[in-house]
Amino acid sequence: MNLYHSTRSRALSCSSKDAIRRGIAPDGGLFVSDGLGAKKLDVNTLAEMDYHAIARTVLQLLLPDFTADEIASCVEEAYGTTFSSDEVTPLVKLDAAPGNGDVPTYVLELFCGPTSAFKDVALQMLPRLMARAQAASAANGSAERIMIVTATSGDTGKAALAGFADAPGCGITVFYPKGMVSRVQELQMSTQEGSNVSVCAVHGNFDDAQSAVKRIFGDGELAERLHERGVVLSSANSINVGRLVPQVVYYFAAYAQLLRAGAIAAGDAVEFCVPTGNFGDVLAGYYAKLLGLPVAKLVVASDANNVLYDFLTTGVYDRNRPFFNTTSPSMDILISSNLERMLYYLSDGDCEFIATLMASLAETGRFEVTPKLLAKIQEVFACGWADEQQVSDAIQACWAANGYVIDPHTACGYHVQTMLPAATNAAARVLLSTASPYKFPRAVLEALGETAPEDDFACMRALEQLTHTTAPAQLAELDQKPVLHTDAVDIAEMSAYVERAASSL
Ligand SMILES: *Cc1c(COP(=O)(O)O)cnc(C)c1O
């Protein structure tokens, strides 16, 4: 059986169900499995597989203690009717490849779910996996309720709320940095319905909020008090394996669509360019590679918060730097949690080494890897970044060349594809599009050279007229919904807030 353990120690191992219930390992590490990649998915069979079939196969490989029936029902519930495309994550060909390359380039639209961000793909699945994991633990005699606690840089919060609202046996508390998410994003969260949801603004940035949430998870006394009430805390951030695993699926789904379109032959390598923040999305691409997907290169695209670019080019990770609030808030991150899992696998599972790096990151905000390890990392990952002007120019350039509108996160990737020649063995390039442009209508409209009206919803309508596209209804109707959540706390008050919310579960 594929057991999971912490990136920082092999002392405790657990099933994938336990790993999903707990979210993060007790020592602060992330759950990983050494069985990853032992069994592969045969790409020769992909062309005949639809999204559901691929999802069942990938999930079973990575979550072996779930039964085939459990996985099939999770897949059906998560992707049955909740996405606006039958492909779930449709692939769109761009007329003109970015830059002056001639490798055909496609956009993988990951934003067709209920909240118009790529996080829906995972967060429609996670609550379903969590419910089965909880049932397994209840069968072992512990009748617990789970409180999901999540810090969001903008999109995770709403996608998690949509996934967990009114989920039986669960509550959810979401913290977001006050004033640092778009108005549409804030309204998406503050209008969320559901008897088990708490939404709270925090005075601080995303990294502060994420660090506080990690401390809350590591607080033994709090855990003890909650345990007495029958409540355990868990995470919906991409530190949870149950978040990561569903993201592996769309890399294979993209490949299947390329095969069906005749754009590639089975076995051809494909380059994926991924707008990156917490390194969850691009890490899922690495998992896909380990599962047998022919990946030419995984391109990590950052915004002005380019800590990953510096790491991937120099081997020095240093979060001691200015923090920029950009038009791509979901990528405004200086501590990319999932990098830890990548370092684990590329250091051949050296837990002690990972524990040392992470201790150094916690104490000094910095760590460094050897040139040898860096070279290994660079064989898999390329990188680039875009400043605010380049993001804006990329939105404009993509529209001019293709009549296709992209959001500021996707635009970081488009810019990087423009600057970076395609990997020499790439038969196709795929740009992962992580959000609908209608989540960021002001930034997009301004990038297209228009004067943006004051109201974000007027911006949406202007964008519709200009581009002859339609805003997703769940966004366009947001300003009609009542605001239900107005709480705001300091970082130091977050723990008490969680405890209060948990006491009403
Ligand atoms: C979360 C998010 C990202 C970054 O994804 P990671 O998995 O954190 O790297 C990029 N774009 C959008 C729109 C997002 O919501």
Short mmCIF file of C-alpha atoms and ligand atoms in Angstrom, two decimals:
data_model
loop_
_atom_site.label_atom_id
_atom_site.label_comp_id
_atom_site.label_asym_id
_atom_site.label_seq_id
_atom_site.Cartn_x
_atom_site.Cartn_y
_atom_site.Cartn_z
CA MET A 1 0.00 0.00 0.00
CA ASN A 2 1.12 3.55 -0.77
CA LEU A 3 1.51 5.07 2.65
CA TYR A 4 1.87 8.79 3.23
CA HIS A 5 4.33 10.42 5.62
CA SER A 6 5.71 13.88 6.31
CA THR A 7 8.28 15.48 3.99
CA ARG A 8 10.29 16.10 7.19
CA SER A 9 10.24 12.65 8.80
CA ARG A 10 9.23 9.04 8.19
CA ALA A 11 8.39 8.52 11.87
CA LEU A 12 4.64 8.44 11.28
CA SER A 13 2.93 7.03 8.25
CA CYS A 14 -0.74 6.98 7.41
CA SER A 15 -3.23 6.12 4.70
CA SER A 16 -4.20 8.68 2.06
CA LYS A 17 -7.56 9.03 3.81
CA ASP A 18 -5.82 10.04 7.03
CA ALA A 19 -3.51 12.38 5.13
CA ILE A 20 -6.55 14.11 3.63
CA ARG A 21 -8.37 14.35 6.99
CA ARG A 22 -5.35 15.86 8.69
CA GLY A 23 -4.29 18.21 5.89
CA ILE A 24 -0.78 18.82 7.21
CA ALA A 25 1.60 16.47 9.03
CA PRO A 26 1.94 16.96 12.80
CA ASP A 27 5.55 18.15 12.44
CA GLY A 28 4.54 20.90 10.00
CA GLY A 29 5.69 18.96 6.95
CA LEU A 30 3.52 18.05 3.97
CA PHE A 31 2.23 14.56 3.29
CA VAL A 32 4.04 12.69 0.52
CA SER A 33 4.06 9.11 -0.67
CA ASP A 34 7.17 7.23 -1.73
CA GLY A 35 5.03 5.06 -3.99
CA LEU A 36 4.41 8.01 -6.35
CA GLY A 37 5.32 6.99 -9.88
CA ALA A 38 5.82 3.29 -9.13
CA LYS A 39 2.77 2.59 -11.27
CA LYS A 40 2.30 4.62 -14.45
CA LEU A 41 -0.64 5.62 -16.55
CA ASP A 42 -0.27 4.35 -20.12
CA VAL A 43 -0.57 7.39 -22.42
CA ASN A 44 -1.47 5.14 -25.35
CA THR A 45 -4.89 4.67 -23.75
CA LEU A 46 -5.50 8.38 -23.13
CA ALA A 47 -7.13 9.36 -26.42
CA GLU A 48 -10.14 7.17 -25.64
CA MET A 49 -10.54 8.45 -22.10
CA ASP A 50 -12.86 11.31 -21.11
CA TYR A 51 -12.19 13.54 -18.11
CA HIS A 52 -14.10 11.30 -15.72
CA ALA A 53 -12.21 8.18 -16.79
CA ILE A 54 -8.85 9.93 -16.48
CA ALA A 55 -9.83 11.29 -13.07
CA ARG A 56 -10.81 7.83 -11.82
CA THR A 57 -7.51 6.35 -13.01
CA VAL A 58 -5.27 9.09 -11.60
CA LEU A 59 -7.10 9.25 -8.26
CA GLN A 60 -6.91 5.50 -7.81
CA LEU A 61 -3.16 5.54 -8.47
CA LEU A 62 -2.52 8.26 -5.90
CA LEU A 63 -5.18 7.43 -3.29
CA PRO A 64 -5.01 3.63 -3.19
CA ASP A 65 -6.99 3.12 0.01
CA PHE A 66 -10.15 4.62 -1.54
CA THR A 67 -12.32 1.95 -3.15
CA ALA A 68 -13.06 2.12 -6.87
CA ASP A 69 -16.72 2.82 -6.00
CA GLU A 70 -15.79 5.68 -3.68
CA ILE A 71 -13.61 7.26 -6.33
CA ALA A 72 -16.21 6.81 -9.06
CA SER A 73 -18.90 8.51 -6.97
CA CYS A 74 -16.56 11.35 -5.94
CA VAL A 75 -15.71 11.98 -9.60
CA GLU A 76 -19.35 11.91 -10.65
CA GLU A 77 -20.40 14.33 -7.89
CA ALA A 78 -17.51 16.73 -8.43
CA TYR A 79 -17.53 16.91 -12.23
CA GLY A 80 -21.04 15.76 -13.17
CA THR A 81 -22.84 19.04 -13.63
CA THR A 82 -20.76 21.62 -11.77
CA PHE A 83 -18.58 22.65 -14.72
CA SER A 84 -19.83 24.57 -17.73
CA SER A 85 -17.84 22.44 -20.21
CA ASP A 86 -18.22 18.72 -20.91
CA GLU A 87 -14.44 18.54 -21.17
CA VAL A 88 -14.32 20.05 -17.63
CA THR A 89 -10.99 21.68 -18.59
CA PRO A 90 -11.29 22.47 -22.33
CA LEU A 91 -8.27 23.17 -24.52
CA VAL A 92 -8.34 26.13 -26.93
CA LYS A 93 -5.81 26.62 -29.72
CA LEU A 94 -4.24 30.06 -30.09
CA ASP A 95 -4.01 31.28 -33.71
CA ALA A 96 -0.55 32.68 -33.16
CA ALA A 97 2.05 31.11 -30.89
CA PRO A 98 3.36 33.69 -28.37
CA GLY A 99 6.76 35.15 -29.26
CA ASN A 100 8.16 34.20 -32.64
CA GLY A 101 8.15 30.45 -32.05
CA ASP A 102 6.32 28.01 -34.28
CA VAL A 103 5.36 25.36 -31.73
CA PRO A 104 1.54 25.19 -31.65
CA THR A 105 0.23 26.71 -28.45
CA TYR A 106 -2.97 25.93 -26.58
CA VAL A 107 -4.72 27.41 -23.58
CA LEU A 108 -6.06 24.96 -21.01
CA GLU A 109 -9.12 26.67 -19.54
CA LEU A 110 -9.24 25.66 -15.91
CA PHE A 111 -11.87 28.22 -14.92
CA CYS A 112 -15.15 26.56 -15.98
CA GLY A 113 -16.20 25.65 -12.43
CA PRO A 114 -18.70 27.36 -10.11
CA THR A 115 -16.33 30.15 -8.94
CA SER A 116 -14.51 30.76 -12.26
CA ALA A 117 -11.03 29.93 -10.92
CA PHE A 118 -8.88 26.86 -11.44
CA LYS A 119 -9.13 25.99 -7.77
CA ASP A 120 -12.64 24.66 -8.37
CA VAL A 121 -11.17 21.61 -10.08
CA ALA A 122 -9.63 20.52 -6.80
CA LEU A 123 -12.09 22.08 -4.38
CA GLN A 124 -15.14 20.45 -5.91
CA MET A 125 -13.35 17.16 -5.26
CA LEU A 126 -11.74 17.69 -1.84
CA PRO A 127 -14.98 17.80 0.23
CA ARG A 128 -16.10 14.55 -1.39
CA LEU A 129 -12.79 12.86 -0.58
CA MET A 130 -12.95 14.33 2.92
CA ALA A 131 -16.44 12.89 3.51
CA ARG A 132 -15.24 9.36 2.61
CA ALA A 133 -12.13 9.78 4.75
CA GLN A 134 -14.29 10.94 7.65
CA ALA A 135 -16.64 7.97 7.23
CA ALA A 136 -13.64 5.64 7.41
CA SER A 137 -12.45 7.24 10.62
CA ALA A 138 -15.99 7.17 12.09
CA ALA A 139 -16.12 3.45 11.32
CA ASN A 140 -12.99 3.16 13.46
CA GLY A 141 -14.89 4.72 16.35
CA SER A 142 -14.02 8.43 16.22
CA ALA A 143 -17.10 10.50 15.45
CA GLU A 144 -15.42 13.79 14.63
CA ARG A 145 -16.40 16.94 12.86
CA ILE A 146 -13.86 18.68 10.67
CA MET A 147 -13.23 22.42 10.67
CA ILE A 148 -11.52 23.50 7.48
CA VAL A 149 -9.30 26.52 8.06
CA THR A 150 -7.95 28.28 5.01
CA ALA A 151 -5.98 31.39 4.26
CA THR A 152 -6.66 32.68 0.79
CA SER A 153 -4.90 35.09 -1.51
CA GLY A 154 -8.21 35.49 -3.31
CA ASP A 155 -9.43 32.43 -5.16
CA THR A 156 -8.99 29.48 -2.80
CA GLY A 157 -11.39 31.03 -0.31
CA LYS A 158 -14.38 31.20 -2.59
CA ALA A 159 -13.69 27.86 -4.24
CA ALA A 160 -13.33 26.22 -0.81
CA LEU A 161 -16.52 27.89 0.42
CA ALA A 162 -18.39 26.67 -2.64
CA GLY A 163 -17.08 23.15 -2.10
CA PHE A 164 -17.67 22.91 1.65
CA ALA A 165 -20.83 25.00 2.21
CA ASP A 166 -23.35 22.81 4.03
CA ALA A 167 -21.11 19.72 3.70
CA PRO A 168 -22.27 17.36 6.47
CA GLY A 169 -19.90 17.03 9.44
CA CYS A 170 -17.75 19.93 8.27
CA GLY A 171 -17.36 23.61 8.92
CA ILE A 172 -15.19 26.08 7.04
CA THR A 173 -13.39 29.25 8.11
CA VAL A 174 -11.74 31.42 5.46
CA PHE A 175 -9.31 34.27 6.12
CA TYR A 176 -8.38 36.74 3.40
CA PRO A 177 -6.05 39.76 3.43
CA LYS A 178 -8.17 42.89 3.77
CA GLY A 179 -7.90 45.21 0.79
CA MET A 180 -5.64 42.87 -1.19
CA VAL A 181 -8.19 40.88 -3.16
CA SER A 182 -10.25 42.20 -6.06
CA ARG A 183 -13.73 43.57 -5.35
CA VAL A 184 -15.25 40.67 -7.25
CA GLN A 185 -13.21 38.21 -5.19
CA GLU A 186 -14.22 39.88 -1.92
CA LEU A 187 -17.91 39.86 -2.85
CA GLN A 188 -17.68 36.24 -3.89
CA MET A 189 -16.66 35.39 -0.34
CA SER A 190 -18.69 37.90 1.67
CA THR A 191 -21.95 36.82 0.01
CA GLN A 192 -21.38 33.11 0.59
CA GLU A 193 -24.39 31.28 2.02
CA GLY A 194 -24.30 28.17 4.18
CA SER A 195 -24.89 27.36 7.85
CA ASN A 196 -21.32 26.15 8.41
CA VAL A 197 -19.28 28.97 6.86
CA SER A 198 -17.25 31.78 8.44
CA VAL A 199 -15.49 34.40 6.34
CA CYS A 200 -13.13 36.89 7.95
CA ALA A 201 -10.85 39.64 6.64
CA VAL A 202 -7.40 39.90 8.19
CA HIS A 203 -5.24 42.98 8.71
CA GLY A 204 -2.07 41.67 7.03
CA ASN A 205 -0.95 40.13 3.76
CA PHE A 206 -1.47 36.58 2.51
CA ASP A 207 1.86 35.27 3.78
CA ASP A 208 1.08 36.58 7.29
CA ALA A 209 -2.32 34.90 7.16
CA GLN A 210 -0.94 31.63 5.78
CA SER A 211 1.80 31.54 8.43
CA ALA A 212 -0.80 32.16 11.15
CA VAL A 213 -2.94 29.32 9.82
CA LYS A 214 0.10 27.02 9.90
CA ARG A 215 0.68 28.03 13.54
CA ILE A 216 -2.98 27.31 14.32
CA PHE A 217 -2.54 23.81 12.88
CA GLY A 218 0.60 23.32 14.97
CA ASP A 219 -1.00 24.52 18.23
CA GLY A 220 -1.23 21.39 20.39
CA GLU A 221 -3.26 23.01 23.16
CA LEU A 222 -5.85 24.32 20.76
CA ALA A 223 -6.06 20.88 19.14
CA GLU A 224 -6.63 19.35 22.59
CA ARG A 225 -9.45 21.78 23.44
CA LEU A 226 -11.10 21.18 20.07
CA HIS A 227 -10.65 17.43 20.43
CA GLU A 228 -12.71 17.53 23.62
CA ARG A 229 -15.52 18.99 21.55
CA GLY A 230 -15.07 16.33 18.85
CA VAL A 231 -13.61 18.77 16.32
CA VAL A 232 -10.39 18.38 14.31
CA LEU A 233 -8.86 21.04 12.09
CA SER A 234 -7.96 20.42 8.49
CA SER A 235 -6.81 22.39 5.49
CA ALA A 236 -8.22 23.14 2.07
CA ASN A 237 -5.01 24.82 0.89
CA SER A 238 -2.86 22.98 -1.58
CA ILE A 239 -0.81 21.65 1.30
CA ASN A 240 -3.62 19.05 1.50
CA VAL A 241 -2.92 16.04 -0.77
CA GLY A 242 -6.64 15.90 -1.47
CA ARG A 243 -6.26 19.28 -3.16
CA LEU A 244 -3.19 18.35 -5.11
CA VAL A 245 -4.22 15.01 -6.54
CA PRO A 246 -7.28 16.24 -8.51
CA GLN A 247 -5.00 18.79 -10.21
CA VAL A 248 -2.85 16.03 -11.68
CA VAL A 249 -5.84 14.96 -13.74
CA TYR A 250 -6.04 17.96 -16.08
CA TYR A 251 -2.46 17.56 -17.29
CA PHE A 252 -3.47 14.16 -18.62
CA ALA A 253 -6.79 15.55 -19.85
CA ALA A 254 -4.93 18.23 -21.82
CA TYR A 255 -2.73 15.57 -23.37
CA ALA A 256 -5.78 13.47 -24.26
CA GLN A 257 -7.35 16.46 -26.02
CA LEU A 258 -4.13 17.12 -27.95
CA LEU A 259 -4.13 13.48 -29.06
CA ARG A 260 -7.77 13.64 -30.16
CA ALA A 261 -7.11 16.88 -32.06
CA GLY A 262 -4.25 15.17 -33.90
CA ALA A 263 -1.87 17.84 -32.61
CA ILE A 264 0.51 15.27 -31.13
CA ALA A 265 1.14 11.53 -31.27
CA ALA A 266 1.18 9.36 -28.15
CA GLY A 267 4.62 9.70 -26.58
CA ASP A 268 5.32 13.23 -27.87
CA ALA A 269 6.50 15.62 -25.19
CA VAL A 270 4.42 18.65 -24.24
CA GLU A 271 5.53 21.82 -22.45
CA PHE A 272 3.24 23.25 -19.78
CA CYS A 273 3.46 26.86 -18.63
CA VAL A 274 1.87 27.44 -15.22
CA PRO A 275 1.03 30.76 -13.51
CA THR A 276 2.39 29.97 -10.06
CA GLY A 277 1.94 31.10 -6.48
CA ASN A 278 1.96 28.38 -3.86
CA PHE A 279 3.51 25.89 -6.35
CA GLY A 280 0.52 23.52 -6.09
CA ASP A 281 -0.61 23.69 -9.70
CA VAL A 282 2.83 23.21 -11.23
CA LEU A 283 3.71 20.52 -8.69
CA ALA A 284 0.68 18.57 -9.90
CA GLY A 285 2.31 18.73 -13.35
CA TYR A 286 5.43 17.17 -11.87
CA TYR A 287 3.31 14.42 -10.33
CA ALA A 288 1.80 13.84 -13.78
CA LYS A 289 5.31 13.51 -15.19
CA LEU A 290 6.20 10.96 -12.51
CA LEU A 291 3.03 9.08 -13.43
CA GLY A 292 4.27 8.77 -17.01
CA LEU A 293 3.05 11.89 -18.82
CA PRO A 294 5.61 12.96 -21.48
CA VAL A 295 6.42 16.46 -20.20
CA ALA A 296 9.00 18.50 -22.10
CA LYS A 297 9.34 21.18 -19.45
CA LEU A 298 7.25 22.65 -16.66
CA VAL A 299 7.54 26.42 -16.91
CA VAL A 300 6.99 28.27 -13.63
CA ALA A 301 5.56 31.73 -14.39
CA SER A 302 5.60 34.29 -11.58
CA ASP A 303 4.39 37.86 -11.23
CA ALA A 304 6.49 40.66 -9.69
CA ASN A 305 6.78 38.54 -6.55
CA ASN A 306 9.47 36.54 -8.31
CA VAL A 307 10.96 34.59 -5.41
CA LEU A 308 10.56 31.33 -7.35
CA TYR A 309 12.30 32.73 -10.42
CA ASP A 310 15.28 33.69 -8.28
CA PHE A 311 15.30 30.28 -6.61
CA LEU A 312 15.07 28.37 -9.86
CA THR A 313 17.86 30.41 -11.44
CA THR A 314 20.28 30.69 -8.45
CA GLY A 315 19.39 27.95 -5.96
CA VAL A 316 18.84 30.56 -3.24
CA TYR A 317 15.35 30.90 -1.84
CA ASP A 318 15.02 34.20 -0.02
CA ARG A 319 11.74 35.63 1.13
CA ASN A 320 13.43 38.73 2.62
CA ARG A 321 12.35 41.09 -0.11
CA PRO A 322 9.64 43.65 -0.80
CA PHE A 323 6.14 42.29 -1.21
CA PHE A 324 4.16 43.61 -4.18
CA ASN A 325 0.39 43.80 -4.46
CA THR A 326 -0.24 43.13 -8.12
CA THR A 327 -3.18 42.66 -10.48
CA SER A 328 -2.59 38.89 -10.05
CA PRO A 329 -3.28 38.64 -6.29
CA SER A 330 -3.50 34.84 -6.25
CA MET A 331 0.19 34.74 -7.16
CA ASP A 332 1.30 37.39 -4.64
CA ILE A 333 3.10 34.88 -2.46
CA LEU A 334 6.61 34.82 -1.02
CA ILE A 335 6.44 31.44 0.69
CA SER A 336 5.49 28.78 -1.83
CA SER A 337 4.44 25.90 0.40
CA ASN A 338 4.46 23.13 -2.17
CA LEU A 339 8.05 23.76 -3.15
CA GLU A 340 8.75 21.57 -0.13
CA ARG A 341 7.22 18.56 -1.86
CA MET A 342 9.22 19.18 -5.06
CA LEU A 343 12.44 19.43 -3.05
CA TYR A 344 11.52 16.23 -1.26
CA TYR A 345 11.16 14.25 -4.46
CA LEU A 346 14.15 15.79 -6.22
CA SER A 347 16.39 15.18 -3.23
CA ASP A 348 15.37 11.49 -3.44
CA GLY A 349 13.25 11.68 -0.32
CA ASP A 350 15.84 13.13 2.04
CA CYS A 351 13.59 14.07 5.01
CA GLU A 352 16.44 15.30 7.17
CA PHE A 353 17.61 17.66 4.44
CA ILE A 354 14.07 19.01 3.94
CA ALA A 355 13.63 19.53 7.69
CA THR A 356 16.89 21.52 7.73
CA LEU A 357 15.86 23.70 4.78
CA MET A 358 12.44 24.43 6.28
CA ALA A 359 13.90 25.25 9.69
CA SER A 360 16.24 27.67 7.95
CA LEU A 361 13.30 29.20 6.05
CA ALA A 362 11.35 29.64 9.29
CA GLU A 363 14.30 31.16 11.15
CA THR A 364 16.03 33.29 8.53
CA GLY A 365 13.54 33.41 5.67
CA ARG A 366 16.15 31.85 3.43
CA PHE A 367 17.66 28.56 2.30
CA GLU A 368 20.03 27.40 -0.39
CA VAL A 369 20.42 24.16 -2.34
CA THR A 370 23.59 22.69 -3.85
CA PRO A 371 24.44 23.36 -7.51
CA LYS A 372 23.93 19.64 -8.13
CA LEU A 373 20.36 19.67 -6.82
CA LEU A 374 19.68 22.93 -8.64
CA ALA A 375 20.80 21.36 -11.92
CA LYS A 376 18.41 18.46 -11.31
CA ILE A 377 15.57 20.85 -10.64
CA GLN A 378 16.37 22.83 -13.80
CA GLU A 379 16.11 19.70 -15.91
CA VAL A 380 12.42 19.62 -15.02
CA PHE A 381 11.48 23.24 -14.40
CA ALA A 382 12.08 26.39 -16.43
CA CYS A 383 10.96 29.79 -15.20
CA GLY A 384 10.16 33.39 -15.97
CA TRP A 385 8.24 36.31 -14.53
CA ALA A 386 6.27 39.36 -15.59
CA ASP A 387 6.12 42.83 -14.05
CA GLU A 388 2.87 44.79 -14.03
CA GLN A 389 3.49 46.50 -17.35
CA GLN A 390 4.36 43.18 -18.99
CA VAL A 391 1.19 41.60 -17.62
CA SER A 392 -0.85 44.40 -19.09
CA ASP A 393 1.01 44.20 -22.42
CA ALA A 394 0.50 40.43 -22.54
CA ILE A 395 -3.28 40.78 -22.14
CA GLN A 396 -3.25 43.28 -24.99
CA ALA A 397 -0.91 41.19 -27.18
CA CYS A 398 -2.90 37.98 -26.72
CA TRP A 399 -6.11 39.80 -27.60
CA ALA A 400 -4.55 41.45 -30.66
CA ALA A 401 -2.99 38.24 -31.99
CA ASN A 402 -5.76 35.78 -31.17
CA GLY A 403 -8.96 37.63 -30.29
CA TYR A 404 -8.70 35.75 -27.00
CA VAL A 405 -9.03 37.46 -23.61
CA ILE A 406 -6.87 36.32 -20.70
CA ASP A 407 -6.84 37.34 -17.05
CA PRO A 408 -3.75 38.86 -15.34
CA HIS A 409 -2.62 35.52 -13.85
CA THR A 410 -2.74 33.75 -17.18
CA ALA A 411 -1.05 36.80 -18.71
CA CYS A 412 2.05 36.18 -16.57
CA GLY A 413 2.31 32.80 -18.28
CA TYR A 414 1.66 34.27 -21.72
CA HIS A 415 4.45 36.78 -21.20
CA VAL A 416 6.87 34.08 -20.08
CA GLN A 417 6.00 31.98 -23.14
CA THR A 418 6.73 35.02 -25.29
CA MET A 419 10.18 35.45 -23.75
CA LEU A 420 11.22 31.82 -23.45
CA PRO A 421 11.84 29.67 -26.52
CA ALA A 422 9.90 26.40 -26.42
CA ALA A 423 11.74 23.40 -25.02
CA THR A 424 13.58 21.78 -27.95
CA ASN A 425 11.60 18.53 -27.73
CA ALA A 426 8.17 20.13 -27.22
CA ALA A 427 5.57 19.08 -29.80
CA ALA A 428 3.05 21.50 -28.31
CA ARG A 429 2.91 24.18 -25.63
CA VAL A 430 0.06 24.43 -23.19
CA LEU A 431 -0.62 27.57 -21.17
CA LEU A 432 -2.69 26.85 -18.08
CA SER A 433 -5.35 29.54 -17.73
CA THR A 434 -6.15 29.83 -14.06
CA ALA A 435 -8.97 32.37 -13.89
CA SER A 436 -11.75 33.85 -15.96
CA PRO A 437 -10.89 37.40 -17.11
CA TYR A 438 -14.23 38.42 -15.60
CA LYS A 439 -12.82 37.92 -12.10
CA PHE A 440 -10.47 40.85 -12.83
CA PRO A 441 -12.51 42.97 -15.23
CA ARG A 442 -10.89 46.28 -14.27
CA ALA A 443 -7.30 45.20 -14.87
CA VAL A 444 -8.25 43.47 -18.12
CA LEU A 445 -10.24 46.39 -19.46
CA GLU A 446 -7.43 48.83 -18.69
CA ALA A 447 -4.90 46.51 -20.33
CA LEU A 448 -7.05 46.57 -23.46
CA GLY A 449 -6.71 50.34 -23.52
CA GLU A 450 -10.15 51.27 -22.22
CA THR A 451 -10.96 53.72 -19.46
CA ALA A 452 -12.45 51.56 -16.76
CA PRO A 453 -15.69 52.73 -15.15
CA GLU A 454 -15.63 53.10 -11.37
CA ASP A 455 -17.79 50.09 -10.64
CA ASP A 456 -16.36 46.61 -11.23
CA PHE A 457 -19.69 45.35 -12.52
CA ALA A 458 -19.80 48.14 -15.08
CA CYS A 459 -16.30 46.99 -16.05
CA MET A 460 -17.69 43.50 -16.65
CA ARG A 461 -20.37 44.84 -18.96
CA ALA A 462 -17.84 47.00 -20.81
CA LEU A 463 -15.60 43.97 -21.24
CA GLU A 464 -18.52 41.96 -22.62
CA GLN A 465 -19.22 44.62 -25.22
CA LEU A 466 -15.61 45.11 -26.20
CA THR A 467 -14.71 41.44 -26.58
CA HIS A 468 -18.06 39.89 -27.52
CA THR A 469 -17.76 37.38 -24.71
CA THR A 470 -20.14 36.76 -21.84
CA ALA A 471 -19.42 37.11 -18.13
CA PRO A 472 -20.14 33.94 -16.12
CA ALA A 473 -23.55 34.41 -14.47
CA GLN A 474 -22.20 33.62 -11.01
CA LEU A 475 -19.94 36.68 -11.30
CA ALA A 476 -22.26 39.06 -13.11
CA GLU A 477 -25.01 38.57 -10.51
CA LEU A 478 -22.81 39.05 -7.47
CA ASP A 479 -23.73 42.68 -6.86
CA GLN A 480 -27.36 41.62 -6.39
CA LYS A 481 -26.53 39.35 -3.47
CA PRO A 482 -26.66 40.39 0.19
CA VAL A 483 -23.31 40.68 2.02
CA LEU A 484 -23.44 38.17 4.87
CA HIS A 485 -19.91 38.38 6.28
CA THR A 486 -18.20 41.54 7.57
CA ASP A 487 -15.80 40.25 10.27
CA ALA A 488 -12.23 41.56 10.31
CA VAL A 489 -9.48 40.63 12.80
CA ASP A 490 -5.76 41.13 13.44
CA ILE A 491 -3.34 38.26 12.76
CA ALA A 492 -3.04 37.62 16.50
CA GLU A 493 -6.81 37.12 16.82
CA MET A 494 -7.14 34.47 14.13
CA SER A 495 -6.70 31.51 16.47
CA ALA A 496 -9.45 32.67 18.84
CA TYR A 497 -11.70 33.31 15.84
CA VAL A 498 -11.24 29.72 14.68
CA GLU A 499 -11.97 28.40 18.15
CA ARG A 500 -15.21 30.39 18.34
CA ALA A 501 -16.30 29.20 14.90
CA ALA A 502 -15.46 25.61 15.85
CA SER A 503 -17.55 25.83 19.02
CA SER A 504 -20.68 26.43 16.98
CA LEU A 505 -20.07 23.44 14.70
C1 LIG B 1 -4.15 29.99 -6.87
C2 LIG B 1 -3.98 30.61 -8.17
C3 LIG B 1 -2.75 30.57 -8.85
C4 LIG B 1 -1.52 29.93 -8.24
O1 LIG B 1 -1.64 28.54 -8.10
P1 LIG B 1 -0.67 27.77 -7.12
O2 LIG B 1 -1.15 26.36 -7.09
O3 LIG B 1 -0.84 28.43 -5.77
O4 LIG B 1 0.70 27.92 -7.63
C5 LIG B 1 -2.67 31.16 -10.10
N1 LIG B 1 -3.73 31.77 -10.65
C6 LIG B 1 -4.92 31.83 -10.04
C7 LIG B 1 -6.04 32.55 -10.70
C8 LIG B 1 -5.10 31.24 -8.79
O5 LIG B 1 -6.28 31.31 -8.18
#
